[in-house]
Amino acid sequence: MSTQWRVLILFFVVTAFTGCAPAERSPSGEAAGLSSSTEPIVFADYNWASAQIQNRIAQYIIEEGYGYPTDVVFGATLPLFQGLRKGDIQVSLEIWLPNQIEAWYEAEANGEVVEVGKSLGNDWQSAFVIPAYLQEQYPDLDSVEDLKDERFKALFATAETGGKARLVSCVIGWACEEVNATQIEGYGLEEHVHVINPGDGAALNADLYGAYEKGEPWLGYQWGTNDPALLLDLVRLEEPVHSDECWSTTKACAYKDATIVIAVHPDLIEAAPDVVEMLGAWGFRIELYRGVAAWLDRNSDASSNDAALWWLNGNVDIWRGWVTEEAAAAIEAALADNKIPDGWPDE
């Protein structure tokens, strides 16, 4: 059964039991009876760039096109997912599977979350990424097993690592923090690598950019939609091929390419069915985000808010396909008037 049909069925079940019908919407995109006291649609504002920029685009569309207030809660993967399950958060545009697959299946089975669409597309990730220039210098360094070689351990070692290779792993509080730690144990690398867990995505990226600019060795975690992976020449060290059996036990194998889904709390299906329909049509894919990342690289002082405005103004033909005609007209008018959504955080 398709995601769209599952969402529609759940909506009709909810409305049948509650006797509630969705509010009528005027051509201006405002719901009949919608007042300033209406609770905002709250987004999980994960601490990485693609999630924040997608949120800003969606917030603009929802506020200016559909007339609902929005807000965000900033944080890391695990606490924000719990907020979604409890209903404190209504929308998550980046649920990365299989990173949090067990929690996702449990929440889905309990009726706490509903998948309504896809975001970005399939994406790779790995804790064992090096700059391409480093592999050109050391062509024998091409596998995770090579990190047990004293030559390569010394290559990445620093004064703080006690002779071990310095590995910049997943951000504290992200689902991959635990996954990467299990992988390192599964590969038998605990005696060979010294793990650094950055406090946020910006620190992770700054660590890589700093080494790259100097042409220094670097080893660590990246994923395909992260800005450095889109802008720099990086290489993943070889790992055993992913299998479900491996992943359910030792995780001593490569990540499976991630499927990134859009999830909502079930209450949103009744409260804002038009927003849920828009999210089901969401088409912001990796190739679109690559353009945003390049623009941000050229405009280093720009914020996520700035990037969202730049993208919305330059890609009307794309986002119009996700929304109703009435919403599209309202959004275009708002962009022409340089409106800023009330729910955007100050940056």
mmCIF file of C-alpha atoms in Angstrom:
data_model
loop_
_atom_site.group_PDB
_atom_site.id
_atom_site.type_symbol
_atom_site.label_atom_id
_atom_site.label_comp_id
_atom_site.label_asym_id
_atom_site.label_seq_id
_atom_site.Cartn_x
_atom_site.Cartn_y
_atom_site.Cartn_z
ATOM 1 C CA MET A 1 0.000 0.000 0.000
ATOM 2 C CA SER A 2 1.407 3.436 -0.903
ATOM 3 C CA THR A 3 2.278 6.031 1.716
ATOM 4 C CA GLN A 4 -0.377 8.382 0.329
ATOM 5 C CA TRP A 5 -3.152 5.811 0.713
ATOM 6 C CA ARG A 6 -2.014 4.913 4.243
ATOM 7 C CA VAL A 7 -2.164 8.587 5.212
ATOM 8 C CA LEU A 8 -5.636 9.043 3.688
ATOM 9 C CA ILE A 9 -6.998 5.934 5.389
ATOM 10 C CA LEU A 10 -5.659 7.059 8.762
ATOM 11 C CA PHE A 11 -7.174 10.504 8.240
ATOM 12 C CA PHE A 12 -10.635 9.138 7.471
ATOM 13 C CA VAL A 13 -10.468 6.802 10.459
ATOM 14 C CA VAL A 14 -9.572 9.691 12.744
ATOM 15 C CA THR A 15 -12.302 11.969 11.401
ATOM 16 C CA ALA A 16 -14.890 9.201 11.552
ATOM 17 C CA PHE A 17 -14.289 8.722 15.282
ATOM 18 C CA THR A 18 -13.995 12.392 16.159
ATOM 19 C CA GLY A 19 -16.693 13.755 13.901
ATOM 20 C CA CYS A 20 -14.325 16.538 12.922
ATOM 21 C CA ALA A 21 -13.867 17.830 9.403
ATOM 22 C CA PRO A 22 -10.900 19.843 8.152
ATOM 23 C CA ALA A 23 -11.332 23.590 8.143
ATOM 24 C CA GLU A 24 -12.379 25.234 4.893
ATOM 25 C CA ARG A 25 -9.598 27.184 3.266
ATOM 26 C CA SER A 26 -9.930 30.448 1.459
ATOM 27 C CA PRO A 27 -7.975 31.298 -1.733
ATOM 28 C CA SER A 28 -5.606 33.359 0.406
ATOM 29 C CA GLY A 29 -4.509 30.159 2.133
ATOM 30 C CA GLU A 30 -5.986 31.031 5.539
ATOM 31 C CA ALA A 31 -8.124 28.455 7.329
ATOM 32 C CA ALA A 32 -11.630 29.460 8.309
ATOM 33 C CA GLY A 33 -11.541 30.195 12.011
ATOM 34 C CA LEU A 34 -7.738 30.122 12.157
ATOM 35 C CA SER A 35 -6.678 32.615 14.801
ATOM 36 C CA SER A 36 -3.469 33.874 16.335
ATOM 37 C CA SER A 37 -4.063 31.430 19.206
ATOM 38 C CA THR A 38 -3.777 28.419 16.881
ATOM 39 C CA GLU A 39 -0.979 26.124 18.001
ATOM 40 C CA PRO A 40 1.939 26.261 15.548
ATOM 41 C CA ILE A 41 3.110 23.325 13.456
ATOM 42 C CA VAL A 42 6.447 22.531 15.094
ATOM 43 C CA PHE A 43 9.401 21.196 13.086
ATOM 44 C CA ALA A 44 12.310 19.089 14.335
ATOM 45 C CA ASP A 45 15.189 21.489 13.666
ATOM 46 C CA TYR A 46 18.117 19.064 13.559
ATOM 47 C CA ASN A 47 21.592 20.440 14.002
ATOM 48 C CA TRP A 48 22.751 19.969 10.420
ATOM 49 C CA ALA A 49 22.352 22.205 7.381
ATOM 50 C CA SER A 50 20.132 20.224 5.000
ATOM 51 C CA ALA A 51 17.456 19.648 7.655
ATOM 52 C CA GLN A 52 17.388 23.307 8.659
ATOM 53 C CA ILE A 53 17.187 24.576 5.089
ATOM 54 C CA GLN A 54 14.399 22.128 4.241
ATOM 55 C CA ASN A 55 12.564 23.286 7.360
ATOM 56 C CA ARG A 56 12.832 26.945 6.356
ATOM 57 C CA ILE A 57 11.490 26.193 2.876
ATOM 58 C CA ALA A 58 8.597 24.171 4.292
ATOM 59 C CA GLN A 59 7.844 26.800 6.934
ATOM 60 C CA TYR A 60 7.661 29.501 4.270
ATOM 61 C CA ILE A 61 5.306 27.416 2.157
ATOM 62 C CA ILE A 62 3.077 26.520 5.115
ATOM 63 C CA GLU A 63 2.872 30.002 6.663
ATOM 64 C CA GLU A 64 2.581 32.068 3.505
ATOM 65 C CA GLY A 65 0.746 29.559 1.333
ATOM 66 C CA TYR A 66 -1.512 27.710 3.755
ATOM 67 C CA GLY A 67 -1.923 30.154 6.611
ATOM 68 C CA TYR A 68 -0.732 28.010 9.519
ATOM 69 C CA PRO A 69 1.768 29.307 12.095
ATOM 70 C CA THR A 70 5.000 27.319 12.449
ATOM 71 C CA ASP A 71 7.823 26.954 14.928
ATOM 72 C CA VAL A 72 10.972 24.877 15.396
ATOM 73 C CA VAL A 73 12.681 22.993 18.211
ATOM 74 C CA PHE A 74 16.444 22.838 17.768
ATOM 75 C CA GLY A 75 18.371 19.746 18.827
ATOM 76 C CA ALA A 76 19.842 16.352 18.020
ATOM 77 C CA THR A 77 18.299 13.254 16.477
ATOM 78 C CA LEU A 78 17.294 11.200 19.491
ATOM 79 C CA PRO A 79 15.571 13.814 21.692
ATOM 80 C CA LEU A 80 13.751 15.359 18.728
ATOM 81 C CA PHE A 81 12.440 11.973 17.647
ATOM 82 C CA GLN A 82 11.077 11.443 21.142
ATOM 83 C CA GLY A 83 9.400 14.849 20.845
ATOM 84 C CA LEU A 84 7.782 13.729 17.603
ATOM 85 C CA ARG A 85 6.512 10.532 19.227
ATOM 86 C CA LYS A 86 4.960 12.475 22.110
ATOM 87 C CA GLY A 87 3.363 15.111 19.872
ATOM 88 C CA ASP A 88 5.504 18.023 21.053
ATOM 89 C CA ILE A 89 6.815 18.123 17.468
ATOM 90 C CA GLN A 90 4.561 17.640 14.447
ATOM 91 C CA VAL A 91 6.968 17.352 11.489
ATOM 92 C CA SER A 92 10.369 15.781 10.874
ATOM 93 C CA LEU A 93 11.701 16.199 7.345
ATOM 94 C CA GLU A 94 14.728 13.939 7.839
ATOM 95 C CA ILE A 95 14.202 10.590 9.539
ATOM 96 C CA TRP A 96 17.318 8.642 8.576
ATOM 97 C CA LEU A 97 16.778 4.911 8.213
ATOM 98 C CA PRO A 98 18.320 2.480 9.065
ATOM 99 C CA ASN A 99 20.132 4.623 11.678
ATOM 100 C CA GLN A 100 17.122 4.683 13.989
ATOM 101 C CA ILE A 101 15.220 1.769 12.496
ATOM 102 C CA GLU A 102 14.343 0.012 15.777
ATOM 103 C CA ALA A 103 12.883 3.154 17.359
ATOM 104 C CA TRP A 104 11.122 4.002 14.098
ATOM 105 C CA TYR A 105 9.410 0.627 13.789
ATOM 106 C CA GLU A 106 8.332 0.755 17.424
ATOM 107 C CA ALA A 107 6.901 4.276 17.075
ATOM 108 C CA GLU A 108 5.158 3.378 13.820
ATOM 109 C CA ALA A 109 3.627 0.229 15.334
ATOM 110 C CA ASN A 110 2.390 2.266 18.314
ATOM 111 C CA GLY A 111 0.707 4.799 16.016
ATOM 112 C CA GLU A 112 2.976 7.584 17.243
ATOM 113 C CA VAL A 113 4.406 8.560 13.825
ATOM 114 C CA VAL A 114 3.240 8.373 10.220
ATOM 115 C CA GLU A 115 5.454 8.377 7.136
ATOM 116 C CA VAL A 116 4.031 10.785 4.553
ATOM 117 C CA GLY A 117 6.803 11.170 1.984
ATOM 118 C CA LYS A 118 10.480 11.042 1.081
ATOM 119 C CA SER A 119 13.196 13.644 1.587
ATOM 120 C CA LEU A 120 16.504 14.134 -0.270
ATOM 121 C CA GLY A 121 16.606 10.552 -1.604
ATOM 122 C CA ASN A 122 18.940 7.672 -0.810
ATOM 123 C CA ASP A 123 22.243 8.743 0.704
ATOM 124 C CA TRP A 124 25.525 7.117 1.745
ATOM 125 C CA GLN A 125 27.305 7.507 5.060
ATOM 126 C CA SER A 126 30.511 6.167 6.571
ATOM 127 C CA ALA A 127 32.712 6.687 9.610
ATOM 128 C CA PHE A 128 35.806 5.916 7.527
ATOM 129 C CA VAL A 129 36.263 8.772 5.057
ATOM 130 C CA ILE A 130 39.589 10.329 4.044
ATOM 131 C CA PRO A 131 40.539 13.129 1.613
ATOM 132 C CA ALA A 132 41.285 11.908 -1.913
ATOM 133 C CA TYR A 133 44.704 13.589 -1.842
ATOM 134 C CA LEU A 134 45.668 11.350 1.062
ATOM 135 C CA GLN A 135 44.861 8.162 -0.811
ATOM 136 C CA GLU A 136 46.856 9.458 -3.767
ATOM 137 C CA GLN A 137 49.842 9.782 -1.434
ATOM 138 C CA TYR A 138 49.190 6.402 0.213
ATOM 139 C CA PRO A 139 47.464 4.154 -2.337
ATOM 140 C CA ASP A 140 47.762 1.151 -0.008
ATOM 141 C CA LEU A 141 45.432 2.906 2.418
ATOM 142 C CA ASP A 142 42.118 1.772 0.987
ATOM 143 C CA SER A 143 40.370 -0.361 3.636
ATOM 144 C CA VAL A 144 39.257 -0.144 7.256
ATOM 145 C CA GLU A 145 41.593 -3.054 7.965
ATOM 146 C CA ASP A 146 44.530 -0.849 6.971
ATOM 147 C CA LEU A 147 43.888 1.252 10.069
ATOM 148 C CA LYS A 148 45.454 -1.580 12.097
ATOM 149 C CA ASP A 149 48.739 -1.016 10.242
ATOM 150 C CA GLU A 150 51.225 0.904 12.384
ATOM 151 C CA ARG A 151 52.194 3.082 9.399
ATOM 152 C CA PHE A 152 48.678 4.382 8.934
ATOM 153 C CA LYS A 153 47.899 4.646 12.620
ATOM 154 C CA ALA A 154 50.917 6.932 12.899
ATOM 155 C CA LEU A 155 49.674 8.942 9.907
ATOM 156 C CA PHE A 156 46.498 9.948 11.769
ATOM 157 C CA ALA A 157 47.938 9.998 15.309
ATOM 158 C CA THR A 158 48.212 13.254 17.266
ATOM 159 C CA ALA A 159 49.720 14.173 20.609
ATOM 160 C CA GLU A 160 46.376 13.449 22.308
ATOM 161 C CA THR A 161 45.663 10.009 20.826
ATOM 162 C CA GLY A 162 48.389 7.904 22.436
ATOM 163 C CA GLY A 163 49.646 6.494 19.153
ATOM 164 C CA LYS A 164 46.184 5.607 17.876
ATOM 165 C CA ALA A 165 44.639 6.997 14.694
ATOM 166 C CA ARG A 166 42.441 10.022 15.377
ATOM 167 C CA LEU A 167 38.926 9.335 14.050
ATOM 168 C CA VAL A 168 36.357 12.154 14.092
ATOM 169 C CA SER A 169 33.113 10.232 14.459
ATOM 170 C CA CYS A 170 29.427 11.062 14.743
ATOM 171 C CA VAL A 171 28.027 14.078 16.566
ATOM 172 C CA ILE A 172 26.968 13.597 20.188
ATOM 173 C CA GLY A 173 23.246 12.823 20.337
ATOM 174 C CA TRP A 174 22.862 11.626 16.757
ATOM 175 C CA ALA A 175 21.755 8.045 16.120
ATOM 176 C CA CYS A 176 25.026 7.306 14.284
ATOM 177 C CA GLU A 177 27.038 7.970 17.464
ATOM 178 C CA GLU A 178 26.069 4.559 18.838
ATOM 179 C CA VAL A 179 26.170 2.875 15.410
ATOM 180 C CA ASN A 180 29.718 4.031 14.705
ATOM 181 C CA ALA A 181 30.908 2.932 18.130
ATOM 182 C CA THR A 182 29.456 -0.537 17.499
ATOM 183 C CA GLN A 183 31.112 -0.668 14.070
ATOM 184 C CA ILE A 184 34.513 0.205 15.524
ATOM 185 C CA GLU A 185 34.134 -2.569 18.073
ATOM 186 C CA GLY A 186 32.928 -4.992 15.404
ATOM 187 C CA TYR A 187 35.945 -4.271 13.221
ATOM 188 C CA GLY A 188 38.326 -4.817 16.144
ATOM 189 C CA LEU A 189 39.564 -1.229 15.910
ATOM 190 C CA GLU A 190 39.205 -0.209 19.547
ATOM 191 C CA GLU A 191 42.951 -0.574 20.134
ATOM 192 C CA HIS A 192 43.800 1.245 16.919
ATOM 193 C CA VAL A 193 41.604 4.366 16.735
ATOM 194 C CA HIS A 194 40.944 7.195 19.155
ATOM 195 C CA VAL A 195 37.364 8.437 18.686
ATOM 196 C CA ILE A 196 36.443 12.123 18.797
ATOM 197 C CA ASN A 197 32.700 12.921 18.954
ATOM 198 C CA PRO A 198 32.061 16.571 17.980
ATOM 199 C CA GLY A 199 29.433 18.624 19.757
ATOM 200 C CA ASP A 200 27.570 19.524 16.574
ATOM 201 C CA GLY A 201 27.670 19.230 12.789
ATOM 202 C CA ALA A 202 29.451 22.559 12.370
ATOM 203 C CA ALA A 203 32.344 21.349 14.529
ATOM 204 C CA LEU A 204 32.572 18.128 12.529
ATOM 205 C CA ASN A 205 32.719 20.045 9.257
ATOM 206 C CA ALA A 206 35.174 22.631 10.569
ATOM 207 C CA ASP A 207 37.523 19.849 11.620
ATOM 208 C CA LEU A 208 37.510 18.405 8.098
ATOM 209 C CA TYR A 209 37.736 21.761 6.322
ATOM 210 C CA GLY A 210 40.682 22.780 8.486
ATOM 211 C CA ALA A 211 42.654 19.640 7.637
ATOM 212 C CA TYR A 212 41.678 19.770 3.958
ATOM 213 C CA GLU A 213 42.818 23.357 3.499
ATOM 214 C CA LYS A 214 46.236 22.417 4.912
ATOM 215 C CA GLY A 215 46.477 19.127 3.005
ATOM 216 C CA GLU A 216 46.725 17.210 6.288
ATOM 217 C CA PRO A 217 45.565 13.657 7.068
ATOM 218 C CA TRP A 218 41.943 13.341 8.193
ATOM 219 C CA LEU A 219 39.788 10.334 9.069
ATOM 220 C CA GLY A 220 36.180 10.465 10.100
ATOM 221 C CA TYR A 221 32.446 10.396 9.559
ATOM 222 C CA GLN A 222 30.673 11.957 6.582
ATOM 223 C CA TRP A 223 27.516 11.480 4.564
ATOM 224 C CA GLY A 224 26.587 12.280 0.999
ATOM 225 C CA THR A 225 24.379 15.322 1.624
ATOM 226 C CA ASN A 226 26.727 16.956 4.102
ATOM 227 C CA ASP A 227 28.335 20.091 2.695
ATOM 228 C CA PRO A 228 31.965 18.825 2.697
ATOM 229 C CA ALA A 229 30.915 15.651 0.868
ATOM 230 C CA LEU A 230 29.256 17.800 -1.796
ATOM 231 C CA LEU A 231 32.126 20.278 -2.105
ATOM 232 C CA LEU A 232 35.359 18.342 -1.418
ATOM 233 C CA ASP A 233 37.038 15.339 -3.054
ATOM 234 C CA LEU A 234 36.633 12.564 -0.473
ATOM 235 C CA VAL A 235 37.106 8.789 -0.518
ATOM 236 C CA ARG A 236 35.417 6.110 1.578
ATOM 237 C CA LEU A 237 37.648 3.323 2.835
ATOM 238 C CA GLU A 238 36.439 -0.108 1.770
ATOM 239 C CA GLU A 239 34.254 -2.039 4.218
ATOM 240 C CA PRO A 240 32.554 -5.443 4.053
ATOM 241 C CA VAL A 241 29.290 -5.303 2.107
ATOM 242 C CA HIS A 242 26.191 -4.523 4.153
ATOM 243 C CA SER A 243 23.901 -7.368 5.124
ATOM 244 C CA ASP A 244 20.851 -7.446 7.389
ATOM 245 C CA GLU A 245 22.427 -10.196 9.504
ATOM 246 C CA CYS A 246 25.599 -8.173 10.028
ATOM 247 C CA TRP A 247 23.678 -5.005 10.860
ATOM 248 C CA SER A 248 21.453 -6.739 13.397
ATOM 249 C CA THR A 249 24.489 -8.141 15.242
ATOM 250 C CA THR A 250 28.027 -6.712 15.102
ATOM 251 C CA LYS A 251 27.530 -3.977 12.470
ATOM 252 C CA ALA A 252 30.998 -4.931 11.162
ATOM 253 C CA CYS A 253 29.994 -3.944 7.624
ATOM 254 C CA ALA A 254 29.192 -0.860 5.605
ATOM 255 C CA TYR A 255 26.116 1.234 6.219
ATOM 256 C CA LYS A 256 23.218 0.492 3.939
ATOM 257 C CA ASP A 257 22.411 3.570 1.882
ATOM 258 C CA ALA A 258 20.016 5.619 3.983
ATOM 259 C CA THR A 259 16.377 6.136 3.110
ATOM 260 C CA ILE A 260 15.316 9.549 4.376
ATOM 261 C CA VAL A 261 11.618 9.809 5.139
ATOM 262 C CA ILE A 262 9.273 12.614 6.129
ATOM 263 C CA ALA A 263 7.284 11.825 9.246
ATOM 264 C CA VAL A 264 4.461 13.599 11.050
ATOM 265 C CA HIS A 265 2.689 13.097 14.332
ATOM 266 C CA PRO A 266 -0.755 11.562 13.635
ATOM 267 C CA ASP A 267 -2.558 14.596 15.088
ATOM 268 C CA LEU A 268 -1.353 16.686 12.130
ATOM 269 C CA ILE A 269 -3.334 14.549 9.688
ATOM 270 C CA GLU A 270 -6.582 15.804 11.198
ATOM 271 C CA ALA A 271 -5.398 19.302 12.084
ATOM 272 C CA ALA A 272 -3.762 20.189 8.737
ATOM 273 C CA PRO A 273 -4.554 17.630 6.007
ATOM 274 C CA ASP A 274 -3.572 20.111 3.280
ATOM 275 C CA VAL A 275 -0.097 20.444 4.810
ATOM 276 C CA VAL A 276 0.226 16.651 4.985
ATOM 277 C CA GLU A 277 -0.756 16.437 1.314
ATOM 278 C CA MET A 278 1.920 19.009 0.449
ATOM 279 C CA LEU A 279 4.551 17.054 2.382
ATOM 280 C CA GLY A 280 3.538 13.934 0.471
ATOM 281 C CA ALA A 281 4.412 15.765 -2.752
ATOM 282 C CA TRP A 282 7.698 17.124 -1.352
ATOM 283 C CA GLY A 283 10.422 16.802 -3.966
ATOM 284 C CA PHE A 284 13.523 18.353 -2.411
ATOM 285 C CA ARG A 285 16.214 15.902 -3.516
ATOM 286 C CA ILE A 286 19.983 15.705 -3.198
ATOM 287 C CA GLU A 287 20.587 17.311 -6.588
ATOM 288 C CA LEU A 288 18.595 20.357 -5.446
ATOM 289 C CA TYR A 289 20.406 20.577 -2.139
ATOM 290 C CA ARG A 290 23.769 20.348 -3.935
ATOM 291 C CA GLY A 291 22.950 23.716 -5.539
ATOM 292 C CA VAL A 292 22.091 25.228 -2.158
ATOM 293 C CA ALA A 293 25.343 23.930 -0.632
ATOM 294 C CA ALA A 294 27.348 25.472 -3.476
ATOM 295 C CA TRP A 295 25.533 28.800 -3.025
ATOM 296 C CA LEU A 296 26.242 28.768 0.718
ATOM 297 C CA ASP A 297 29.900 28.041 -0.010
ATOM 298 C CA ARG A 298 30.037 31.137 -2.234
ATOM 299 C CA ASN A 299 28.133 33.214 0.342
ATOM 300 C CA SER A 300 29.816 32.287 3.611
ATOM 301 C CA ASP A 301 27.924 34.893 5.659
ATOM 302 C CA ALA A 302 24.511 33.639 4.546
ATOM 303 C CA SER A 303 22.173 31.864 6.973
ATOM 304 C CA SER A 304 19.745 28.998 6.422
ATOM 305 C CA ASN A 305 17.004 31.622 6.174
ATOM 306 C CA ASP A 306 18.913 33.390 3.401
ATOM 307 C CA ALA A 307 19.473 30.105 1.575
ATOM 308 C CA ALA A 308 15.781 29.223 1.757
ATOM 309 C CA LEU A 309 14.778 32.582 0.287
ATOM 310 C CA TRP A 310 17.370 32.251 -2.465
ATOM 311 C CA TRP A 311 16.092 28.783 -3.343
ATOM 312 C CA LEU A 312 12.384 29.676 -3.213
ATOM 313 C CA ASN A 313 12.865 32.711 -5.453
ATOM 314 C CA GLY A 314 14.933 30.776 -7.984
ATOM 315 C CA ASN A 315 12.938 27.543 -8.152
ATOM 316 C CA VAL A 316 9.296 28.547 -8.427
ATOM 317 C CA ASP A 317 8.672 25.978 -11.150
ATOM 318 C CA ILE A 318 9.788 23.178 -8.785
ATOM 319 C CA TRP A 319 7.950 24.013 -5.566
ATOM 320 C CA ARG A 320 4.748 24.978 -7.416
ATOM 321 C CA GLY A 321 4.409 21.275 -8.168
ATOM 322 C CA TRP A 322 4.108 20.512 -4.443
ATOM 323 C CA VAL A 323 1.338 22.980 -3.577
ATOM 324 C CA THR A 324 -2.167 24.025 -4.609
ATOM 325 C CA GLU A 325 -2.679 26.843 -7.109
ATOM 326 C CA GLU A 326 -4.080 29.075 -4.358
ATOM 327 C CA ALA A 327 -1.097 28.410 -2.129
ATOM 328 C CA ALA A 328 1.344 29.023 -4.984
ATOM 329 C CA ALA A 329 -0.182 32.423 -5.702
ATOM 330 C CA ALA A 330 0.009 33.400 -2.020
ATOM 331 C CA ILE A 331 3.630 32.244 -1.740
ATOM 332 C CA GLU A 332 4.692 34.139 -4.853
ATOM 333 C CA ALA A 333 3.025 37.281 -3.516
ATOM 334 C CA ALA A 334 4.803 36.871 -0.185
ATOM 335 C CA LEU A 335 8.166 36.437 -1.903
ATOM 336 C CA ALA A 336 7.525 39.536 -4.019
ATOM 337 C CA ASP A 337 6.772 41.481 -0.822
ATOM 338 C CA ASN A 338 9.932 40.121 0.867
ATOM 339 C CA LYS A 339 7.892 38.608 3.688
ATOM 340 C CA ILE A 340 9.636 36.593 6.374
ATOM 341 C CA PRO A 341 7.735 33.808 8.196
ATOM 342 C CA ASP A 342 7.042 34.467 11.871
ATOM 343 C CA GLY A 343 8.207 30.955 12.759
ATOM 344 C CA TRP A 344 11.717 31.293 11.330
ATOM 345 C CA PRO A 345 14.334 31.432 14.105
ATOM 346 C CA ASP A 346 16.643 34.417 14.298
ATOM 347 C CA GLU A 347 20.021 33.550 12.776
#
